[in-house]
PDB file of C-alpha atoms in Angstrom:
ATOM      1  CA  LEU A1097     254.660 212.251 145.932  1.00  0.00           C
ATOM      2  CA  PHE A1098     251.287 210.542 146.130  1.00  0.00           C
ATOM      3  CA  SER A1099     251.355 208.534 142.890  1.00  0.00           C
ATOM      4  CA  ALA A1100     251.323 205.200 144.745  1.00  0.00           C
ATOM      5  CA  ASN A1101     248.481 206.237 147.004  1.00  0.00           C
ATOM      6  CA  PRO A1102     245.014 205.109 145.878  1.00  0.00           C
ATOM      7  CA  VAL A1103     243.395 208.063 147.622  1.00  0.00           C
ATOM      8  CA  CYS A1104     242.512 210.873 145.202  1.00  0.00           C
ATOM      9  CA  PHE A1105     244.293 214.195 145.801  1.00  0.00           C
ATOM     10  CA  HIS A1106     242.688 217.450 144.524  1.00  0.00           C
ATOM     11  CA  ARG A1107     242.646 221.150 145.303  1.00  0.00           C
ATOM     12  CA  GLY A1108     240.321 223.979 144.217  1.00  0.00           C
ATOM     13  CA  MET A1109     238.319 226.904 145.627  1.00  0.00           C
ATOM     14  CA  PRO A1110     235.625 229.389 144.440  1.00  0.00           C
ATOM     15  CA  LEU A1111     235.999 233.117 145.158  1.00  0.00           C
ATOM     16  CA  PRO A1112     233.115 235.564 145.087  1.00  0.00           C
ATOM     17  CA  THR A1113     235.343 237.854 143.028  1.00  0.00           C
ATOM     18  CA  LEU A1114     238.468 237.071 141.027  1.00  0.00           C
ATOM     19  CA  ARG A1115     241.714 238.973 141.482  1.00  0.00           C
ATOM     20  CA  LEU A1116     243.663 239.310 138.258  1.00  0.00           C
ATOM     21  CA  HIS A1117     247.441 239.055 138.466  1.00  0.00           C
ATOM     22  CA  ARG A1118     249.064 240.001 135.188  1.00  0.00           C
ATOM     23  CA  GLY A1119     252.581 238.921 136.122  1.00  0.00           C
ATOM     24  CA  PRO A1120     255.556 240.845 137.513  1.00  0.00           C
ATOM     25  CA  GLY A1121     255.663 244.500 136.592  1.00  0.00           C
ATOM     26  CA  THR A1122     252.256 244.537 134.922  1.00  0.00           C
ATOM     27  CA  ARG A1123     249.064 246.169 136.062  1.00  0.00           C
ATOM     28  CA  THR A1124     245.749 244.592 136.887  1.00  0.00           C
ATOM     29  CA  ARG A1125     242.673 245.502 134.914  1.00  0.00           C
ATOM     30  CA  SER A1126     239.347 246.311 136.474  1.00  0.00           C
ATOM     31  CA  HIS A1127     237.449 243.956 134.166  1.00  0.00           C
ATOM     32  CA  ILE A1128     238.296 241.636 131.304  1.00  0.00           C
ATOM     33  CA  ARG A1129     235.521 240.598 128.961  1.00  0.00           C
ATOM     34  CA  SER A1130     235.252 237.908 126.307  1.00  0.00           C
ATOM     35  CA  GLY A1131     231.683 237.099 125.393  1.00  0.00           C
ATOM     36  CA  ALA A1132     230.054 236.122 128.686  1.00  0.00           C
ATOM     37  CA  VAL A1133     233.397 235.974 130.530  1.00  0.00           C
ATOM     38  CA  GLN A1134     233.771 238.766 133.055  1.00  0.00           C
ATOM     39  CA  LEU A1135     236.348 238.649 135.823  1.00  0.00           C
ATOM     40  CA  ALA A1136     236.414 241.181 138.634  1.00  0.00           C
ATOM     41  CA  PRO A1137     239.873 242.564 139.448  1.00  0.00           C
ATOM     42  CA  GLU A1138     240.686 240.667 142.630  1.00  0.00           C
ATOM     43  CA  ILE A1139     242.270 237.215 142.528  1.00  0.00           C
ATOM     44  CA  ALA A1140     245.212 235.552 144.255  1.00  0.00           C
ATOM     45  CA  ALA A1141     248.562 236.210 142.589  1.00  0.00           C
ATOM     46  CA  ASP A1142     249.110 232.619 141.499  1.00  0.00           C
ATOM     47  CA  CYS A1143     245.786 232.369 139.592  1.00  0.00           C
ATOM     48  CA  THR A1144     246.135 234.306 136.352  1.00  0.00           C
ATOM     49  CA  LEU A1145     244.098 235.169 133.289  1.00  0.00           C
ATOM     50  CA  ALA A1146     245.638 235.153 129.800  1.00  0.00           C
ATOM     51  CA  ASN A1147     244.171 236.331 126.512  1.00  0.00           C
ATOM     52  CA  SER A1148     246.423 234.068 124.421  1.00  0.00           C
ATOM     53  CA  PRO A1149     248.535 230.912 124.780  1.00  0.00           C
ATOM     54  CA  ALA A1150     251.704 232.976 124.338  1.00  0.00           C
ATOM     55  CA  GLU A1151     250.684 235.165 127.261  1.00  0.00           C
ATOM     56  CA  ALA A1152     249.872 232.036 129.258  1.00  0.00           C
ATOM     57  CA  ALA A1153     253.346 230.646 128.577  1.00  0.00           C
ATOM     58  CA  SER A1154     254.899 233.887 129.799  1.00  0.00           C
ATOM     59  CA  LEU A1155     252.785 233.911 132.955  1.00  0.00           C
ATOM     60  CA  LEU A1156     253.428 230.242 133.753  1.00  0.00           C
ATOM     61  CA  ALA A1157     257.168 230.856 133.523  1.00  0.00           C
ATOM     62  CA  ALA A1158     256.878 232.687 136.861  1.00  0.00           C
ATOM     63  CA  LYS A1159     257.413 230.352 139.799  1.00  0.00           C
ATOM     64  CA  ASP A1160     254.643 231.956 141.852  1.00  0.00           C
ATOM     65  CA  VAL A1161     252.054 231.244 139.149  1.00  0.00           C
ATOM     66  CA  GLN A1162     250.612 227.741 139.434  1.00  0.00           C
ATOM     67  CA  SER A1163     247.539 228.025 137.226  1.00  0.00           C
ATOM     68  CA  CYS A1164     246.198 230.114 134.396  1.00  0.00           C
ATOM     69  CA  PHE A1165     242.774 230.631 132.822  1.00  0.00           C
ATOM     70  CA  VAL A1166     243.076 231.138 129.062  1.00  0.00           C
ATOM     71  CA  LEU A1167     240.311 232.699 126.986  1.00  0.00           C
ATOM     72  CA  ARG A1168     239.359 230.144 124.326  1.00  0.00           C
ATOM     73  CA  GLY A1169     238.038 232.567 121.740  1.00  0.00           C
ATOM     74  CA  PRO A1170     234.702 233.806 120.388  1.00  0.00           C
ATOM     75  CA  ASP A1171     233.399 230.349 119.417  1.00  0.00           C
ATOM     76  CA  ALA A1172     233.646 228.899 122.941  1.00  0.00           C
ATOM     77  CA  LEU A1173     230.243 230.082 124.126  1.00  0.00           C
ATOM     78  CA  GLN A1174     228.589 229.056 120.849  1.00  0.00           C
ATOM     79  CA  LEU A1175     229.998 225.554 121.322  1.00  0.00           C
ATOM     80  CA  GLU A1176     228.703 225.563 124.890  1.00  0.00           C
ATOM     81  CA  GLN A1177     225.206 226.390 123.672  1.00  0.00           C
ATOM     82  CA  LEU A1178     225.408 223.650 121.037  1.00  0.00           C
ATOM     83  CA  TRP A1179     226.411 221.025 123.588  1.00  0.00           C
ATOM     84  CA  ALA A1180     223.765 222.259 126.041  1.00  0.00           C
ATOM     85  CA  SER A1181     221.015 221.785 123.468  1.00  0.00           C
ATOM     86  CA  HIS A1182     221.976 218.105 123.012  1.00  0.00           C
ATOM     87  CA  LEU A1183     223.286 217.242 126.489  1.00  0.00           C
ATOM     88  CA  GLN A1184     220.124 215.646 127.844  1.00  0.00           C
ATOM     89  CA  ASP A1185     220.183 212.890 125.206  1.00  0.00           C
ATOM     90  CA  MET A1186     223.934 212.279 125.274  1.00  0.00           C
ATOM     91  CA  PRO A1187     225.224 208.979 126.697  1.00  0.00           C
ATOM     92  CA  MET A1188     228.164 208.933 129.086  1.00  0.00           C
ATOM     93  CA  PHE A1189     231.513 208.414 127.351  1.00  0.00           C
ATOM     94  CA  ASP A1190     235.223 208.886 128.013  1.00  0.00           C
ATOM     95  CA  VAL A1191     237.439 208.748 124.940  1.00  0.00           C
ATOM     96  CA  ARG A1192     241.184 209.394 124.669  1.00  0.00           C
ATOM     97  CA  VAL A1193     243.562 209.533 121.731  1.00  0.00           C
ATOM     98  CA  VAL A1194     247.165 210.659 121.463  1.00  0.00           C
ATOM     99  CA  ASP A1195     248.654 213.099 119.001  1.00  0.00           C
ATOM    100  CA  THR A1196     252.345 212.584 118.247  1.00  0.00           C
ATOM    101  CA  GLY A1197     252.824 215.747 116.186  1.00  0.00           C
ATOM    102  CA  ASP A1198     256.203 217.452 116.156  1.00  0.00           C
ATOM    103  CA  ALA A1199     256.469 219.439 119.396  1.00  0.00           C
ATOM    104  CA  ALA A1200     258.464 222.087 117.520  1.00  0.00           C
ATOM    105  CA  ASP A1201     255.693 222.506 114.962  1.00  0.00           C
ATOM    106  CA  SER A1202     252.712 224.184 116.612  1.00  0.00           C
ATOM    107  CA  THR A1203     250.617 223.824 113.452  1.00  0.00           C
ATOM    108  CA  LEU A1204     250.671 220.017 113.678  1.00  0.00           C
ATOM    109  CA  THR A1205     249.568 219.795 110.047  1.00  0.00           C
ATOM    110  CA  SER A1206     251.111 216.355 109.514  1.00  0.00           C
ATOM    111  CA  ALA A1207     249.192 214.694 112.348  1.00  0.00           C
ATOM    112  CA  THR A1208     245.971 216.678 112.590  1.00  0.00           C
ATOM    113  CA  HIS A1209     243.705 214.282 110.712  1.00  0.00           C
ATOM    114  CA  LEU A1210     245.156 211.182 112.356  1.00  0.00           C
ATOM    115  CA  TRP A1211     244.046 211.996 115.882  1.00  0.00           C
ATOM    116  CA  ARG A1212     240.806 213.580 114.678  1.00  0.00           C
ATOM    117  CA  ASP A1213     239.862 210.461 112.720  1.00  0.00           C
ATOM    118  CA  ALA A1214     240.852 208.237 115.646  1.00  0.00           C
ATOM    119  CA  LEU A1215     238.697 210.255 118.033  1.00  0.00           C
ATOM    120  CA  VAL A1216     235.658 210.103 115.761  1.00  0.00           C
ATOM    121  CA  THR A1217     235.842 206.301 115.567  1.00  0.00           C
ATOM    122  CA  LYS A1218     235.680 206.113 119.375  1.00  0.00           C
ATOM    123  CA  LEU A1219     232.757 208.471 119.953  1.00  0.00           C
ATOM    124  CA  PRO A1220     229.130 207.374 120.418  1.00  0.00           C
ATOM    125  CA  ASP A1221     226.906 207.726 117.368  1.00  0.00           C
ATOM    126  CA  ALA A1222     224.829 210.334 119.211  1.00  0.00           C
ATOM    127  CA  VAL A1223     227.807 212.693 119.294  1.00  0.00           C
ATOM    128  CA  VAL A1224     228.737 212.104 115.658  1.00  0.00           C
ATOM    129  CA  ALA A1225     225.191 212.708 114.417  1.00  0.00           C
ATOM    130  CA  ALA A1226     224.179 215.620 116.688  1.00  0.00           C
ATOM    131  CA  ALA A1227     223.185 218.828 114.887  1.00  0.00           C
ATOM    132  CA  GLY A1228     223.822 217.190 111.543  1.00  0.00           C
ATOM    133  CA  GLY A1229     227.489 216.764 112.370  1.00  0.00           C
ATOM    134  CA  ASP A1230     227.981 220.415 113.362  1.00  0.00           C
ATOM    135  CA  LEU A1231     228.550 219.539 117.038  1.00  0.00           C
ATOM    136  CA  LEU A1232     231.290 217.061 116.168  1.00  0.00           C
ATOM    137  CA  GLN A1233     233.005 219.436 113.736  1.00  0.00           C
ATOM    138  CA  ALA A1234     232.963 222.325 116.196  1.00  0.00           C
ATOM    139  CA  THR A1235     234.279 220.101 118.988  1.00  0.00           C
ATOM    140  CA  LEU A1236     237.121 218.768 116.838  1.00  0.00           C
ATOM    141  CA  ASP A1237     238.042 222.326 115.851  1.00  0.00           C
ATOM    142  CA  GLU A1238     238.052 223.322 119.522  1.00  0.00           C
ATOM    143  CA  ALA A1239     240.260 220.352 120.407  1.00  0.00           C
ATOM    144  CA  GLU A1240     242.669 221.243 117.608  1.00  0.00           C
ATOM    145  CA  ALA A1241     242.922 224.834 118.828  1.00  0.00           C
ATOM    146  CA  MET A1242     243.433 223.729 122.434  1.00  0.00           C
ATOM    147  CA  LEU A1243     246.106 221.278 121.301  1.00  0.00           C
ATOM    148  CA  GLU A1244     248.059 224.034 119.573  1.00  0.00           C
ATOM    149  CA  HIS A1245     247.610 226.317 122.587  1.00  0.00           C
ATOM    150  CA  PHE A1246     248.720 223.570 124.977  1.00  0.00           C
ATOM    151  CA  ARG A1247     252.003 223.077 123.155  1.00  0.00           C
ATOM    152  CA  ILE A1248     252.641 226.819 123.181  1.00  0.00           C
ATOM    153  CA  ALA A1249     251.793 227.156 126.883  1.00  0.00           C
ATOM    154  CA  ALA A1250     254.075 224.211 127.704  1.00  0.00           C
ATOM    155  CA  SER A1251     257.041 225.869 126.006  1.00  0.00           C
ATOM    156  CA  THR A1252     258.302 227.232 129.327  1.00  0.00           C
ATOM    157  CA  ALA A1253     258.051 223.894 131.143  1.00  0.00           C
ATOM    158  CA  GLY A1254     261.142 221.847 131.910  1.00  0.00           C
ATOM    159  CA  THR A1255     260.321 219.519 128.999  1.00  0.00           C
ATOM    160  CA  ALA A1256     258.106 220.132 125.977  1.00  0.00           C
ATOM    161  CA  PRO A1257     255.490 217.444 125.238  1.00  0.00           C
ATOM    162  CA  SER A1258     256.465 215.105 122.407  1.00  0.00           C
ATOM    163  CA  ALA A1259     253.007 213.534 122.420  1.00  0.00           C
ATOM    164  CA  VAL A1260     249.754 214.913 123.816  1.00  0.00           C
ATOM    165  CA  GLN A1261     246.787 212.892 125.039  1.00  0.00           C
ATOM    166  CA  ILE A1262     243.419 214.364 124.053  1.00  0.00           C
ATOM    167  CA  ARG A1263     240.512 213.337 126.248  1.00  0.00           C
ATOM    168  CA  LEU A1264     236.863 214.063 125.455  1.00  0.00           C
ATOM    169  CA  ALA A1265     234.389 212.904 128.089  1.00  0.00           C
ATOM    170  CA  CYS A1266     230.753 213.290 129.028  1.00  0.00           C
ATOM    171  CA  ILE A1267     230.380 212.548 132.736  1.00  0.00           C
ATOM    172  CA  GLU A1268     227.905 213.247 135.499  1.00  0.00           C
ATOM    173  CA  HIS A1269     229.828 212.130 138.588  1.00  0.00           C
ATOM    174  CA  VAL A1270     232.287 214.111 140.715  1.00  0.00           C
ATOM    175  CA  GLN A1271     235.710 212.887 139.573  1.00  0.00           C
ATOM    176  CA  CYS A1272     237.489 213.954 142.745  1.00  0.00           C
ATOM    177  CA  SER A1273     236.126 216.335 145.352  1.00  0.00           C
ATOM    178  CA  ARG A1274     239.374 216.378 147.333  1.00  0.00           C
ATOM    179  CA  LEU A1275     241.947 219.089 146.807  1.00  0.00           C
ATOM    180  CA  HIS A1276     245.014 217.738 145.015  1.00  0.00           C
ATOM    181  CA  TRP A1277     247.735 218.404 142.475  1.00  0.00           C
ATOM    182  CA  ASP A1278     248.516 216.278 139.418  1.00  0.00           C
ATOM    183  CA  ASP A1279     251.754 214.332 138.899  1.00  0.00           C
ATOM    184  CA  VAL A1280     252.156 215.697 135.359  1.00  0.00           C
ATOM    185  CA  PRO A1281     254.118 218.625 133.892  1.00  0.00           C
ATOM    186  CA  LEU A1282     251.030 220.513 132.707  1.00  0.00           C
ATOM    187  CA  ARG A1283     247.335 219.819 132.212  1.00  0.00           C
ATOM    188  CA  SER A1284     244.758 221.795 130.255  1.00  0.00           C
ATOM    189  CA  VAL A1285     241.077 221.223 130.895  1.00  0.00           C
ATOM    190  CA  ALA A1286     237.973 222.988 129.607  1.00  0.00           C
ATOM    191  CA  ALA A1287     234.341 222.324 130.434  1.00  0.00           C
ATOM    192  CA  LEU A1288     232.646 222.593 127.034  1.00  0.00           C
ATOM    193  CA  VAL A1289     229.381 222.624 128.954  1.00  0.00           C
ATOM    194  CA  GLY A1290     228.732 222.427 132.680  1.00  0.00           C
ATOM    195  CA  PRO A1291     230.809 223.492 135.703  1.00  0.00           C
ATOM    196  CA  GLY A1292     234.584 223.713 135.385  1.00  0.00           C
ATOM    197  CA  THR A1293     237.595 222.949 137.557  1.00  0.00           C
ATOM    198  CA  GLU A1294     237.983 224.781 140.874  1.00  0.00           C
ATOM    199  CA  VAL A1295     241.457 226.126 141.652  1.00  0.00           C
ATOM    200  CA  MET A1296     242.793 226.969 145.106  1.00  0.00           C
ATOM    201  CA  PRO A1297     244.860 230.160 145.469  1.00  0.00           C
ATOM    202  CA  GLU A1298     248.274 229.163 146.809  1.00  0.00           C
ATOM    203  CA  ALA A1299     248.003 231.688 149.663  1.00  0.00           C
ATOM    204  CA  MET A1300     245.095 229.656 151.031  1.00  0.00           C
ATOM    205  CA  VAL A1301     246.811 226.241 150.812  1.00  0.00           C
ATOM    206  CA  ASP A1302     248.421 224.546 153.812  1.00  0.00           C
ATOM    207  CA  ARG A1303     250.844 222.236 152.026  1.00  0.00           C
ATOM    208  CA  GLY A1304     251.989 220.878 155.350  1.00  0.00           C
ATOM    209  CA  GLY A1305     248.485 219.460 155.682  1.00  0.00           C
ATOM    210  CA  PHE A1306     249.163 217.075 152.816  1.00  0.00           C
ATOM    211  CA  SER A1307     252.287 215.814 154.547  1.00  0.00           C
ATOM    212  CA  ARG A1308     250.337 215.249 157.755  1.00  0.00           C
ATOM    213  CA  LEU A1309     247.593 213.379 155.913  1.00  0.00           C
ATOM    214  CA  GLU A1310     250.157 211.237 154.111  1.00  0.00           C
ATOM    215  CA  GLN A1311     251.402 209.958 157.488  1.00  0.00           C
ATOM    216  CA  LEU A1312     247.982 208.452 158.238  1.00  0.00           C
ATOM    217  CA  PRO A1313     247.241 204.810 157.376  1.00  0.00           C
ATOM    218  CA  LEU A1314     245.576 204.427 153.992  1.00  0.00           C
ATOM    219  CA  ASP A1315     242.338 203.139 155.504  1.00  0.00           C
ATOM    220  CA  VAL A1316     242.155 206.229 157.709  1.00  0.00           C
ATOM    221  CA  GLN A1317     242.848 208.503 154.743  1.00  0.00           C
ATOM    222  CA  GLY A1318     240.090 206.805 152.810  1.00  0.00           C
ATOM    223  CA  SER A1319     237.601 207.296 155.636  1.00  0.00           C
ATOM    224  CA  ILE A1320     238.063 211.072 155.788  1.00  0.00           C
ATOM    225  CA  SER A1321     235.253 213.025 154.180  1.00  0.00           C
ATOM    226  CA  SER A1322     236.101 215.383 151.324  1.00  0.00           C
ATOM    227  CA  GLU A1323     235.022 218.347 153.420  1.00  0.00           C
ATOM    228  CA  ASP A1324     237.301 217.403 156.323  1.00  0.00           C
ATOM    229  CA  TRP A1325     240.135 216.558 153.928  1.00  0.00           C
ATOM    230  CA  ASN A1326     239.908 219.935 152.225  1.00  0.00           C
ATOM    231  CA  ARG A1327     239.789 221.818 155.514  1.00  0.00           C
ATOM    232  CA  ALA A1328     242.923 219.937 156.604  1.00  0.00           C
ATOM    233  CA  VAL A1329     244.883 221.370 153.679  1.00  0.00           C
ATOM    234  CA  THR A1330     243.425 224.881 153.761  1.00  0.00           C
ATOM    235  CA  ILE A1331     244.792 227.776 155.813  1.00  0.00           C
ATOM    236  CA  ASP A1332     242.775 228.175 159.024  1.00  0.00           C
ATOM    237  CA  GLY A1333     240.567 225.270 157.944  1.00  0.00           C
ATOM    238  CA  MET A1334     238.495 227.513 155.696  1.00  0.00           C
ATOM    239  CA  SER A1335     235.750 225.997 153.595  1.00  0.00           C
ATOM    240  CA  THR A1336     236.760 225.356 149.995  1.00  0.00           C
ATOM    241  CA  GLU A1337     233.454 226.853 148.850  1.00  0.00           C
ATOM    242  CA  GLN A1338     234.500 230.168 150.398  1.00  0.00           C
ATOM    243  CA  VAL A1339     237.776 230.597 148.581  1.00  0.00           C
ATOM    244  CA  ALA A1340     238.070 228.353 145.493  1.00  0.00           C
ATOM    245  CA  VAL A1341     238.355 230.025 142.089  1.00  0.00           C
ATOM    246  CA  LYS A1342     235.932 228.488 139.618  1.00  0.00           C
ATOM    247  CA  ALA A1343     237.034 228.313 135.997  1.00  0.00           C
ATOM    248  CA  PRO A1344     235.192 231.056 134.083  1.00  0.00           C
ATOM    249  CA  ARG A1345     232.946 230.115 131.186  1.00  0.00           C
ATOM    250  CA  GLY A1346     234.740 230.234 127.867  1.00  0.00           C
ATOM    251  CA  CYS A1347     238.154 229.556 129.405  1.00  0.00           C
ATOM    252  CA  ALA A1348     240.545 226.624 129.484  1.00  0.00           C
ATOM    253  CA  THR A1349     242.326 226.031 132.779  1.00  0.00           C
ATOM    254  CA  LEU A1350     246.071 225.385 132.624  1.00  0.00           C
ATOM    255  CA  LEU A1351     247.333 223.604 135.735  1.00  0.00           C
ATOM    256  CA  LYS A1352     250.993 223.168 136.509  1.00  0.00           C
ATOM    257  CA  GLY A1353     251.739 219.707 137.874  1.00  0.00           C
ATOM    258  CA  SER A1354     254.454 218.426 140.181  1.00  0.00           C
ATOM    259  CA  GLU A1355     256.624 217.628 137.139  1.00  0.00           C
ATOM    260  CA  TRP A1356     256.521 221.108 135.601  1.00  0.00           C
ATOM    261  CA  SER A1357     260.233 221.667 136.186  1.00  0.00           C
ATOM    262  CA  PRO A1358     262.903 220.692 138.748  1.00  0.00           C
ATOM    263  CA  GLY A1359     262.789 224.170 140.260  1.00  0.00           C
ATOM    264  CA  ASP A1360     258.997 224.430 140.316  1.00  0.00           C
ATOM    265  CA  ALA A1361     257.463 221.140 141.415  1.00  0.00           C
ATOM    266  CA  ARG A1362     254.558 222.114 143.651  1.00  0.00           C
ATOM    267  CA  GLY A1363     251.640 221.764 141.271  1.00  0.00           C
ATOM    268  CA  ALA A1364     248.409 223.763 141.223  1.00  0.00           C
ATOM    269  CA  ILE A1365     245.966 222.738 143.954  1.00  0.00           C
ATOM    270  CA  HIS A1366     242.525 222.087 142.520  1.00  0.00           C
ATOM    271  CA  ARG A1367     239.486 219.823 142.569  1.00  0.00           C
ATOM    272  CA  SER A1368     236.491 218.820 140.489  1.00  0.00           C
ATOM    273  CA  PRO A1369     233.221 220.736 140.906  1.00  0.00           C
ATOM    274  CA  SER A1370     231.679 219.642 144.198  1.00  0.00           C
ATOM    275  CA  GLU A1371     228.140 219.050 142.942  1.00  0.00           C
ATOM    276  CA  PRO A1372     227.314 216.195 140.530  1.00  0.00           C
ATOM    277  CA  ALA A1373     226.293 217.595 137.156  1.00  0.00           C
ATOM    278  CA  LYS A1374     226.341 216.319 133.617  1.00  0.00           C
ATOM    279  CA  ARG A1375     229.185 218.027 131.785  1.00  0.00           C
ATOM    280  CA  VAL A1376     231.503 217.615 128.814  1.00  0.00           C
ATOM    281  CA  LEU A1377     235.244 217.886 129.367  1.00  0.00           C
ATOM    282  CA  LEU A1378     238.078 218.428 126.935  1.00  0.00           C
ATOM    283  CA  GLN A1379     241.394 217.638 128.634  1.00  0.00           C
ATOM    284  CA  LEU A1380     244.977 217.635 127.355  1.00  0.00           C
ATOM    285  CA  ASP A1381     247.989 215.967 128.996  1.00  0.00           C
ATOM    286  CA  TYR A1382     251.559 214.957 128.315  1.00  0.00           C
ATOM    287  CA  ALA A1383     250.864 211.464 126.964  1.00  0.00           C
ATOM    288  CA  ASP A1384     253.832 209.881 128.739  1.00  0.00           C
ATOM    289  CA  ALA A1385     252.716 211.275 132.106  1.00  0.00           C
ATOM    290  CA  VAL A1386     249.303 209.602 132.266  1.00  0.00           C
ATOM    291  CA  ALA A1387     248.166 206.006 132.225  1.00  0.00           C
ATOM    292  CA  PRO A1388     245.678 204.410 129.852  1.00  0.00           C
ATOM    293  CA  PRO A1389     242.121 204.968 131.099  1.00  0.00           C
ATOM    294  CA  PRO A1390     240.843 202.330 133.536  1.00  0.00           C
ATOM    295  CA  ALA A1391     238.092 199.925 132.568  1.00  0.00           C
ATOM    296  CA  LEU A1392     234.735 201.150 133.857  1.00  0.00           C
ATOM    297  CA  GLU A1393     231.699 199.205 134.941  1.00  0.00           C
ATOM    298  CA  ALA A1394     229.049 198.937 132.236  1.00  0.00           C
ATOM    299  CA  THR A1395     226.434 199.960 134.808  1.00  0.00           C
ATOM    300  CA  ASP A1396     228.217 203.279 135.325  1.00  0.00           C
ATOM    301  CA  TRP A1397     228.749 204.236 131.707  1.00  0.00           C
ATOM    302  CA  ALA A1398     226.759 204.042 128.527  1.00  0.00           C
ATOM    303  CA  THR A1399     229.963 203.210 126.673  1.00  0.00           C
ATOM    304  CA  GLY A1400     233.276 201.768 127.735  1.00  0.00           C
ATOM    305  CA  VAL A1401     236.476 203.765 127.876  1.00  0.00           C
ATOM    306  CA  ASP A1402     238.649 203.592 124.798  1.00  0.00           C
ATOM    307  CA  ALA A1403     242.149 204.863 124.182  1.00  0.00           C
ATOM    308  CA  ALA A1404     244.224 204.893 121.038  1.00  0.00           C
ATOM    309  CA  VAL A1405     247.674 206.127 120.190  1.00  0.00           C
ATOM    310  CA  VAL A1406     248.097 207.559 116.731  1.00  0.00           C
ATOM    311  CA  GLN A1407     251.571 206.738 115.454  1.00  0.00           C
ATOM    312  CA  GLY A1408     252.749 206.525 111.887  1.00  0.00           C
ATOM    313  CA  GLY A1409     249.181 206.382 110.614  1.00  0.00           C
ATOM    314  CA  ARG A1410     248.211 203.305 112.644  1.00  0.00           C
ATOM    315  CA  LEU A1411     246.370 202.877 115.939  1.00  0.00           C
ATOM    316  CA  GLU A1412     248.180 201.236 118.818  1.00  0.00           C
ATOM    317  CA  ASP A1413     247.466 200.558 122.467  1.00  0.00           C
ATOM    318  CA  PRO A1414     248.871 203.155 124.873  1.00  0.00           C
ATOM    319  CA  ASN A1415     252.029 202.346 126.818  1.00  0.00           C
ATOM    320  CA  PRO A1416     250.900 200.379 129.883  1.00  0.00           C
ATOM    321  CA  SER A1417     253.816 201.732 131.874  1.00  0.00           C
ATOM    322  CA  SER A1418     252.444 205.280 131.796  1.00  0.00           C
ATOM    323  CA  LYS A1419     251.802 206.976 135.111  1.00  0.00           C
ATOM    324  CA  GLU A1420     248.493 206.858 136.884  1.00  0.00           C
ATOM    325  CA  GLN A1421     245.746 209.103 135.543  1.00  0.00           C
ATOM    326  CA  ARG A1422     244.049 210.929 138.374  1.00  0.00           C
TER     327      ARG A1422
END
């Protein structure tokens, strides 16, 4: 809907407590723990928590579920601590590669080393050398696990991903503080360290507000503050800080996009964390639904943005006709 509009669209809200919806016919649990992850039992019905990618796929199959937090496993918090101990000295970077493994083969054994090797060649030396290589190895293992989980979770989408873009980035700016959805089938994003994505419960979203904003001239849209924008698309103009659900530590956030399926094309409303903070993101997308990363000013980043497509054992430039990455 908004793919031609240069204004960034995002949605997300933090709740003091999280309501767990376990899908139709299932019961909620008072608390769910995984390491430091603890969710209280109250969250909007469309924001769910899954213990496995298979459970996430089942939950996302429901039309009323737009997003899902998936527990990443026992090593997630150890990886967070490892990144935290080296974060201060890390340069900014934003690296993307594409895995073209067989969508029907969740093990991806034939392509695993291709995308891993491609990613390593794009990373700053500081990442490769940190902790004697342990940080890099643990991060690659995490990316591989998330890649497998992403393909499983996407199994109930209208179309399974034939190729998946893997993005690893260290950033310290707010990517988009406005509530929005993504024009993709499904996105998975995890903050390896630092604050995570904020998701807006559907019951608190005024989708008509987006239509009203779209009618405004682009220069007027661009002049609206993020706070006013978010209030315009929130029921009763509530503050996003009052109601957004922040991604729990140790979880990946699965976000349905507007291209999830013909019968379910709303997309999860979310936004980036509102406060600037240095953080490391691991993000997965359908490769044919996102564009190559834009060139960034050298003054803004310690390294440029690189992208590579791994196909048949060789590196190629991504398809320039891909859709806009937001």
